[in-house]
Amino acid sequence: MAAAVAEPAAVFGCRPRVGGGVCFVGEREVLHAAGAGCARLHTEHRRQAFLPGREKSRGVQALAVSPDRRFLAVSETAAEEPALTVYELAAGQPPRRRRALAAAELPAREAAVSLAFSPDCRHLAAATGPPEVVLAYWLWDKRRLVAAARLQAPGGGCQVSFSPQDNARICITGNGYFKLFKYSEGTLKQTNLQKGKPQNYLCHAWLSEEEVICGTDTGKLMLFDNGELCWQTSVEYRKPPKKEGGTTTREYERYSEVSCELASEDNGSQQDFVPQISAVAAYSKGFACSCSPGVVLLFEKTEEKEVYKESQEIWLPQDLFTTEPKQSRSQDITCICFSPSEETMVVNTNKNQLYMFTMPSTDLLKEKSSHFAYLHFPLHSASITGLDICIRRPIVATCSLDRSVRIWNYKTNTLELYKEFREEAHTVSLHPTGLFCLVGFSDKLRFLSLLYEDMHVFKEFAVRKCEECSFSNGGHLFAAVNGNVIQIYSSTTFENTNNLKGHSGKIRAVKWSADDAKFVSCDTHGAVYEWNLLTGKRETECVLKSCIYSSIALSSDAKIIFAVGSDQTLKEISESSIQHEVPAFDVDYTAVAVSHSGNMVFVGTSLGTIRAMKYPLPLRRDFNEYQAHAGAVTKMSVTNDDQFLLTASEDGSILIWKVYDKEGGILKREKEVEYAEEVLIMRSDIEEKSQAMLDLQIRVKELQTENDYQLHLKDMNYNEKIKELKDIFTQEIGSLKTKHQILQAEKEKQELQHQSQLSELMNKQAKEMQDLESDSNQKLLMENEKYQELQVKSQRMQEEYEKQLHNLEESKSRTVEELTVYYEEKLNEKSVLLEEAEEDIRQQLQAHEEIRKQIEEDEDQEILDIKIKYERRLVEEKESNLQLKGEIGVMNKRLSSLQKELKERNSDIEEMKLEQQKLQDVIKSLEKDIVALKTEIEERANTIQDKEKHIYDLKKKNQELEKFKFVLDHRIEQFKKKIGSCENDTKTMNEQIHEMEGELERFQKESTHLKLNITQLQQKLKAADHNMHKERQKKQNMEALIKRFKMDLHNCVGFIQDYKKLKYGIRELYTKYVQQLDMVETEEVDVDLQKEYTRQREYLERNLAALKKKVVKDQEVHQAAYMRIMQENVSLIKEINDLRQELKVAYTQVHDLQSTLRLTKKKQAIQDPAPSSELLSSPAVLRLNAQKENEKIIEMQQLEIQYLRDQIREKGQSLAVQPLLDGMLPKLNLERSHKTQQQ
């Protein structure tokens, strides 16, 4: 069979961050970057065409369409070299390449990030990215670079465009620069001067021949006229509207025909961010710009002062079919374009999505806030990790790292089903019926039912990070990869029937044979195993440790295995050995697929290309290669009828290829495939829809009756109004007729008057004409006489002026002669001075020549000396050179030996690199396991933190209780010091404190007991709900059983005349329903148990409510006691402060008494110590008695102070541990007071 040919039939994907990434090539045709090329979409008929890039293209960097929509310019990177291509877009024909500019012809070694055509479509402007921005001006039709300019930019993007009417005027903007260039005389000359602080200009657009609107990263719109700033405004950051109508959902369903699940809304509030003008585009009424994520603002020109005013805002639709609906509006709009008639606007976002908006035809239809709709379908925004097809339906399932699973129809090129999950999806497999699918997520493997409008999770399996899964061809089994083990499950019972162990590396691919008897797998350690599912053992194996396999494929008879991996070859394996290897020619093969006829082999590469080969595999480079994706091909598959090839890539794009033979004919199968059209739907959905239909029908009938009644009332009202109007109009017609007759009579009178007045006016006019003619003749005669007099005066004046001119000429000639004589005398004087100066110069030249000769002689002598000196040095250098040559020979020998060692080391390094690659793959898999374990650790750490918080709260409560205890103990001790009679009260207070502590402990025990009871009751409630659900299911089953029994019984009653058939039917009924009847009897017994369960549940709920009330009362009592204790604590602190003040007063009194005692002692020492009998009189005795009394008083006070000091020390030692006393009662300086007492 001839080699197969593949043509792209549809592409689902969009490449973000492309300069001019979306543009109109017709009124209904949109062109956008997709994969490694461009996709052309008809918005009305939904036709698609794919324009592939150049060979080894890594994706489109910039696009531009000429103003007449005839030419397309594409900038891309091919084989790590920039390339620029211009295509001709003919109507109804595929694009034709007109000119291709290679890397050698481009002024920069980087691909252009922005392109623009001139108004006459002959010139092309291209700009490269920072840091060195190169602006190139091409005459593209002749492949000639006309001029170029270089700019320095710190970073960011740049944009280039032509003036709409001037072919030689170019605008370029970027981070820190806004420049206007004019091409003249073979160069690009800047025509504007940048004033003020430089801005980061993100985008711009021409509004007219002189005006340019620019947008900055700070939300400013700046209008320049001939390079001068003439208007600017700041746009605020916009938040999406809170409420929306139902139009968004209806439009989404109309354009995408997708059924998905409504997830819970995001409760997080959106923060205010700095606005950024990320895109701007001009149209006839003004311009459109995007200042915030998810919104486009329309500005229209006003008549007052040439100012633009905001007229409308258009929002991206809130995607109601994702887990985070509000996040769909957080997309940055990177490109805006209008159709030629400005009826449609299309935008591109940074998340690979395309939206469209139909512009309102009049201002009456314009709303303040509107919404976009999807241009085609919601597309994948991340790498596609899984792809699979089925037999019974023309659908393909894909999953991606954007956490979505999508079902596409490759016959109609539509998206049928779509759902987003909370975890990343790594693999997907469709059941042969197309009604079920398996999806491997990072936490579990899920078995999904593909319903009419949803994906229902039917069963979950505890398989973490399942990166490969596959249904068998019969659908009765499926395989799931769990680490290094392949687990085989039954699709009906979901039991694990077999475990295939033996792989040491990460399993990358699994395949079933056509009869499901064999199973093939490959891993990253270079092993390809063939398993026997009956025994669960390996039948054959082929191990090549130097290769990391990425994909395998089986022939239809399961005898040949095709495998690709990291060694850049396609291997044909059979009977445990590699039979044939096809080289990949310096590229890695990442995916492989085989047609069911066995005649075609398709291979995907790491560059995103697709290669189609015939079987047997060619030895030379004999295959067709197609540019498809901008990233490595991850998955590919051929449909069962060999009509289509499906490929997916890391760039998030999906391509559907139509497969032909070499002559262009469609490949034929022996039997035409008939696809099933049935779908699954939940019973609850049908019931809801039927109920909704009934409600709507009832509502329609009610509305019809209401409308009929309202119409009848309106008819009656209108008939009455018509009668009234008819009477009014007949009266008005009669009055108008009379008025008409009166007016007609007045008209005749006025006509007669007018005729008489007209005749009078005609007579008057004739008389006035005669008078005017006579007057004008007299005036003409007078003017003629004046003219003749003036002519005589002019002749006289001319003669006088001629005489004056003659006199002036004579005076002029005299003055000229005098001036010539004067200046000739001066000339003679200057010539004499010149001759003298020349003689001086000659003398100076002679002296200069003599000096020069002397200098030359001195320099010749010096040159001879230097020559001798350097000749000696030259001899010395030659000798040293000979020595160095010998050393160089020795070094060359060493160098050769070192080169040999280097070669050996390089070979070792290559071996180490291969080992390193293997280890890196192992490390990546281990890192993913580490991430999963870290998430588990974080969850456990969160639970530990919650428990620690609970313990900390309990400790705080305990500390507060200890503080209360300490305050009460201190108060009791103070009462003991003051009053002895208060000891009984203090004892009672201690007893109360102990009782309160006991109550607290009891309350804590009761609260813990209540919590345990609550948890037990909750568990019982859950169990009861579960049992109730089971009982309801049983009830439904029994009702269905009874219905079936009634139907079967009705059928048996039909055979009542034929007793044999009746007997046979009754036997069948007995054998069929005897088991179900036993189940019904058991269910009747279970009714009593259910009643007992409900009675106990009600009793427990009543007890729970009573316990809750008791807990609330106990909390109130505890709160009151707490407040009372705090009040007592405050009063005790006040008493302590009063005692401190009294103690200070006592210290001052003691100090005063001690000072008086010292004074008395000094006075006694001054007096005569020898007592005489005469001096012993009564006043002296009295004085001695007073002194003794004072000393006794002082001693008594000192004893009291010492007693108080001892008590304070004891209390201070016992309460030094408590932090509260340290904060409230400062330490008393007792040592200082003791020293003062001793003095």
PDB file of C-alpha atoms in Angstrom, residues 624-710:
ATOM      1  CA  ASN A 624       5.763  12.419   5.217  1.00  0.00           C
ATOM      2  CA  GLU A 625       6.412  15.012   7.947  1.00  0.00           C
ATOM      3  CA  TYR A 626       3.847  17.644   8.947  1.00  0.00           C
ATOM      4  CA  GLN A 627       4.229  20.749  11.125  1.00  0.00           C
ATOM      5  CA  ALA A 628       1.490  20.466  13.732  1.00  0.00           C
ATOM      6  CA  HIS A 629       2.170  21.558  17.327  1.00  0.00           C
ATOM      7  CA  ALA A 630       4.415  24.079  19.057  1.00  0.00           C
ATOM      8  CA  GLY A 631       5.245  21.626  21.865  1.00  0.00           C
ATOM      9  CA  ALA A 632       6.053  17.945  22.167  1.00  0.00           C
ATOM     10  CA  VAL A 633       3.310  15.528  21.080  1.00  0.00           C
ATOM     11  CA  THR A 634       2.000  13.826  24.252  1.00  0.00           C
ATOM     12  CA  LYS A 635      -0.723  11.495  22.901  1.00  0.00           C
ATOM     13  CA  MET A 636      -1.966  10.299  19.518  1.00  0.00           C
ATOM     14  CA  SER A 637      -4.516   7.764  18.314  1.00  0.00           C
ATOM     15  CA  VAL A 638      -6.064   6.444  15.075  1.00  0.00           C
ATOM     16  CA  THR A 639      -9.831   5.896  14.859  1.00  0.00           C
ATOM     17  CA  ASN A 640     -11.203   2.382  14.355  1.00  0.00           C
ATOM     18  CA  ASP A 641     -12.146   3.064  10.724  1.00  0.00           C
ATOM     19  CA  ASP A 642      -8.629   4.468   9.968  1.00  0.00           C
ATOM     20  CA  GLN A 643     -10.247   7.680   8.692  1.00  0.00           C
ATOM     21  CA  PHE A 644      -8.922  10.106  11.317  1.00  0.00           C
ATOM     22  CA  LEU A 645      -5.708  10.676  13.280  1.00  0.00           C
ATOM     23  CA  LEU A 646      -5.991  12.542  16.605  1.00  0.00           C
ATOM     24  CA  THR A 647      -2.966  14.246  18.201  1.00  0.00           C
ATOM     25  CA  ALA A 648      -2.486  16.259  21.415  1.00  0.00           C
ATOM     26  CA  SER A 649       0.456  18.303  22.616  1.00  0.00           C
ATOM     27  CA  GLU A 650       2.058  20.104  25.542  1.00  0.00           C
ATOM     28  CA  ASP A 651       0.956  23.458  24.060  1.00  0.00           C
ATOM     29  CA  GLY A 652      -2.691  22.577  24.854  1.00  0.00           C
ATOM     30  CA  SER A 653      -3.794  22.109  21.242  1.00  0.00           C
ATOM     31  CA  ILE A 654      -5.649  19.158  19.649  1.00  0.00           C
ATOM     32  CA  LEU A 655      -5.464  18.421  15.910  1.00  0.00           C
ATOM     33  CA  ILE A 656      -7.857  16.178  13.973  1.00  0.00           C
ATOM     34  CA  TRP A 657      -6.239  14.832  10.778  1.00  0.00           C
ATOM     35  CA  LYS A 658      -8.051  13.302   7.800  1.00  0.00           C
ATOM     36  CA  VAL A 659      -6.055  10.294   6.549  1.00  0.00           C
ATOM     37  CA  TYR A 660      -5.780   9.613   2.764  1.00  0.00           C
ATOM     38  CA  ASP A 661      -3.693   7.325   0.640  1.00  0.00           C
ATOM     39  CA  LYS A 662      -0.885   8.676  -1.554  1.00  0.00           C
ATOM     40  CA  GLU A 663      -3.223   9.307  -4.522  1.00  0.00           C
ATOM     41  CA  GLY A 664      -5.565  11.372  -2.356  1.00  0.00           C
ATOM     42  CA  GLY A 665      -8.360   8.828  -1.974  1.00  0.00           C
ATOM     43  CA  ILE A 666     -10.043   8.097   1.342  1.00  0.00           C
ATOM     44  CA  LEU A 667      -9.018   4.793   2.896  1.00  0.00           C
ATOM     45  CA  LYS A 668     -11.804   2.194   2.608  1.00  0.00           C
ATOM     46  CA  ARG A 669     -12.888  -0.335   5.210  1.00  0.00           C
ATOM     47  CA  GLU A 670     -14.566  -3.671   4.653  1.00  0.00           C
ATOM     48  CA  LYS A 671     -17.616  -2.582   6.686  1.00  0.00           C
ATOM     49  CA  GLU A 672     -19.057   0.846   7.230  1.00  0.00           C
ATOM     50  CA  VAL A 673     -19.019   1.786  10.911  1.00  0.00           C
ATOM     51  CA  GLU A 674     -22.392   2.647  12.419  1.00  0.00           C
ATOM     52  CA  TYR A 675     -22.205   4.852  15.506  1.00  0.00           C
ATOM     53  CA  ALA A 676     -24.617   4.703  18.414  1.00  0.00           C
ATOM     54  CA  GLU A 677     -26.727   7.715  19.307  1.00  0.00           C
ATOM     55  CA  GLU A 678     -27.997   6.783  22.762  1.00  0.00           C
ATOM     56  CA  VAL A 679     -26.875   8.742  25.834  1.00  0.00           C
ATOM     57  CA  LEU A 680     -27.125   8.280  29.612  1.00  0.00           C
ATOM     58  CA  ILE A 681     -29.292  10.448  31.812  1.00  0.00           C
ATOM     59  CA  MET A 682     -30.068  10.372  35.527  1.00  0.00           C
ATOM     60  CA  ARG A 683     -33.569   9.443  36.655  1.00  0.00           C
ATOM     61  CA  SER A 684     -33.644  12.543  38.866  1.00  0.00           C
ATOM     62  CA  ASP A 685     -32.813  14.744  35.860  1.00  0.00           C
ATOM     63  CA  ILE A 686     -35.668  13.208  33.842  1.00  0.00           C
ATOM     64  CA  GLU A 687     -38.076  13.694  36.740  1.00  0.00           C
ATOM     65  CA  GLU A 688     -36.951  17.289  37.200  1.00  0.00           C
ATOM     66  CA  LYS A 689     -37.318  18.018  33.507  1.00  0.00           C
ATOM     67  CA  SER A 690     -40.716  16.333  33.280  1.00  0.00           C
ATOM     68  CA  GLN A 691     -41.872  18.267  36.337  1.00  0.00           C
ATOM     69  CA  ALA A 692     -40.529  21.475  34.841  1.00  0.00           C
ATOM     70  CA  MET A 693     -42.341  20.691  31.578  1.00  0.00           C
ATOM     71  CA  LEU A 694     -45.606  20.096  33.447  1.00  0.00           C
ATOM     72  CA  ASP A 695     -45.180  23.335  35.383  1.00  0.00           C
ATOM     73  CA  LEU A 696     -44.461  25.202  32.176  1.00  0.00           C
ATOM     74  CA  GLN A 697     -47.455  23.657  30.412  1.00  0.00           C
ATOM     75  CA  ILE A 698     -49.703  24.678  33.313  1.00  0.00           C
ATOM     76  CA  ARG A 699     -48.156  28.131  33.235  1.00  0.00           C
ATOM     77  CA  VAL A 700     -48.727  28.355  29.469  1.00  0.00           C
ATOM     78  CA  LYS A 701     -52.386  27.443  29.878  1.00  0.00           C
ATOM     79  CA  GLU A 702     -52.814  30.011  32.642  1.00  0.00           C
ATOM     80  CA  LEU A 703     -51.110  32.654  30.522  1.00  0.00           C
ATOM     81  CA  GLN A 704     -53.316  31.789  27.549  1.00  0.00           C
ATOM     82  CA  THR A 705     -56.493  32.210  29.606  1.00  0.00           C
ATOM     83  CA  GLU A 706     -55.152  35.456  31.073  1.00  0.00           C
ATOM     84  CA  ASN A 707     -54.184  36.721  27.630  1.00  0.00           C
ATOM     85  CA  ASP A 708     -57.604  35.846  26.187  1.00  0.00           C
ATOM     86  CA  TYR A 709     -59.326  37.647  29.036  1.00  0.00           C
ATOM     87  CA  GLN A 710     -57.039  40.680  28.706  1.00  0.00           C
TER      88      GLN A 710
END
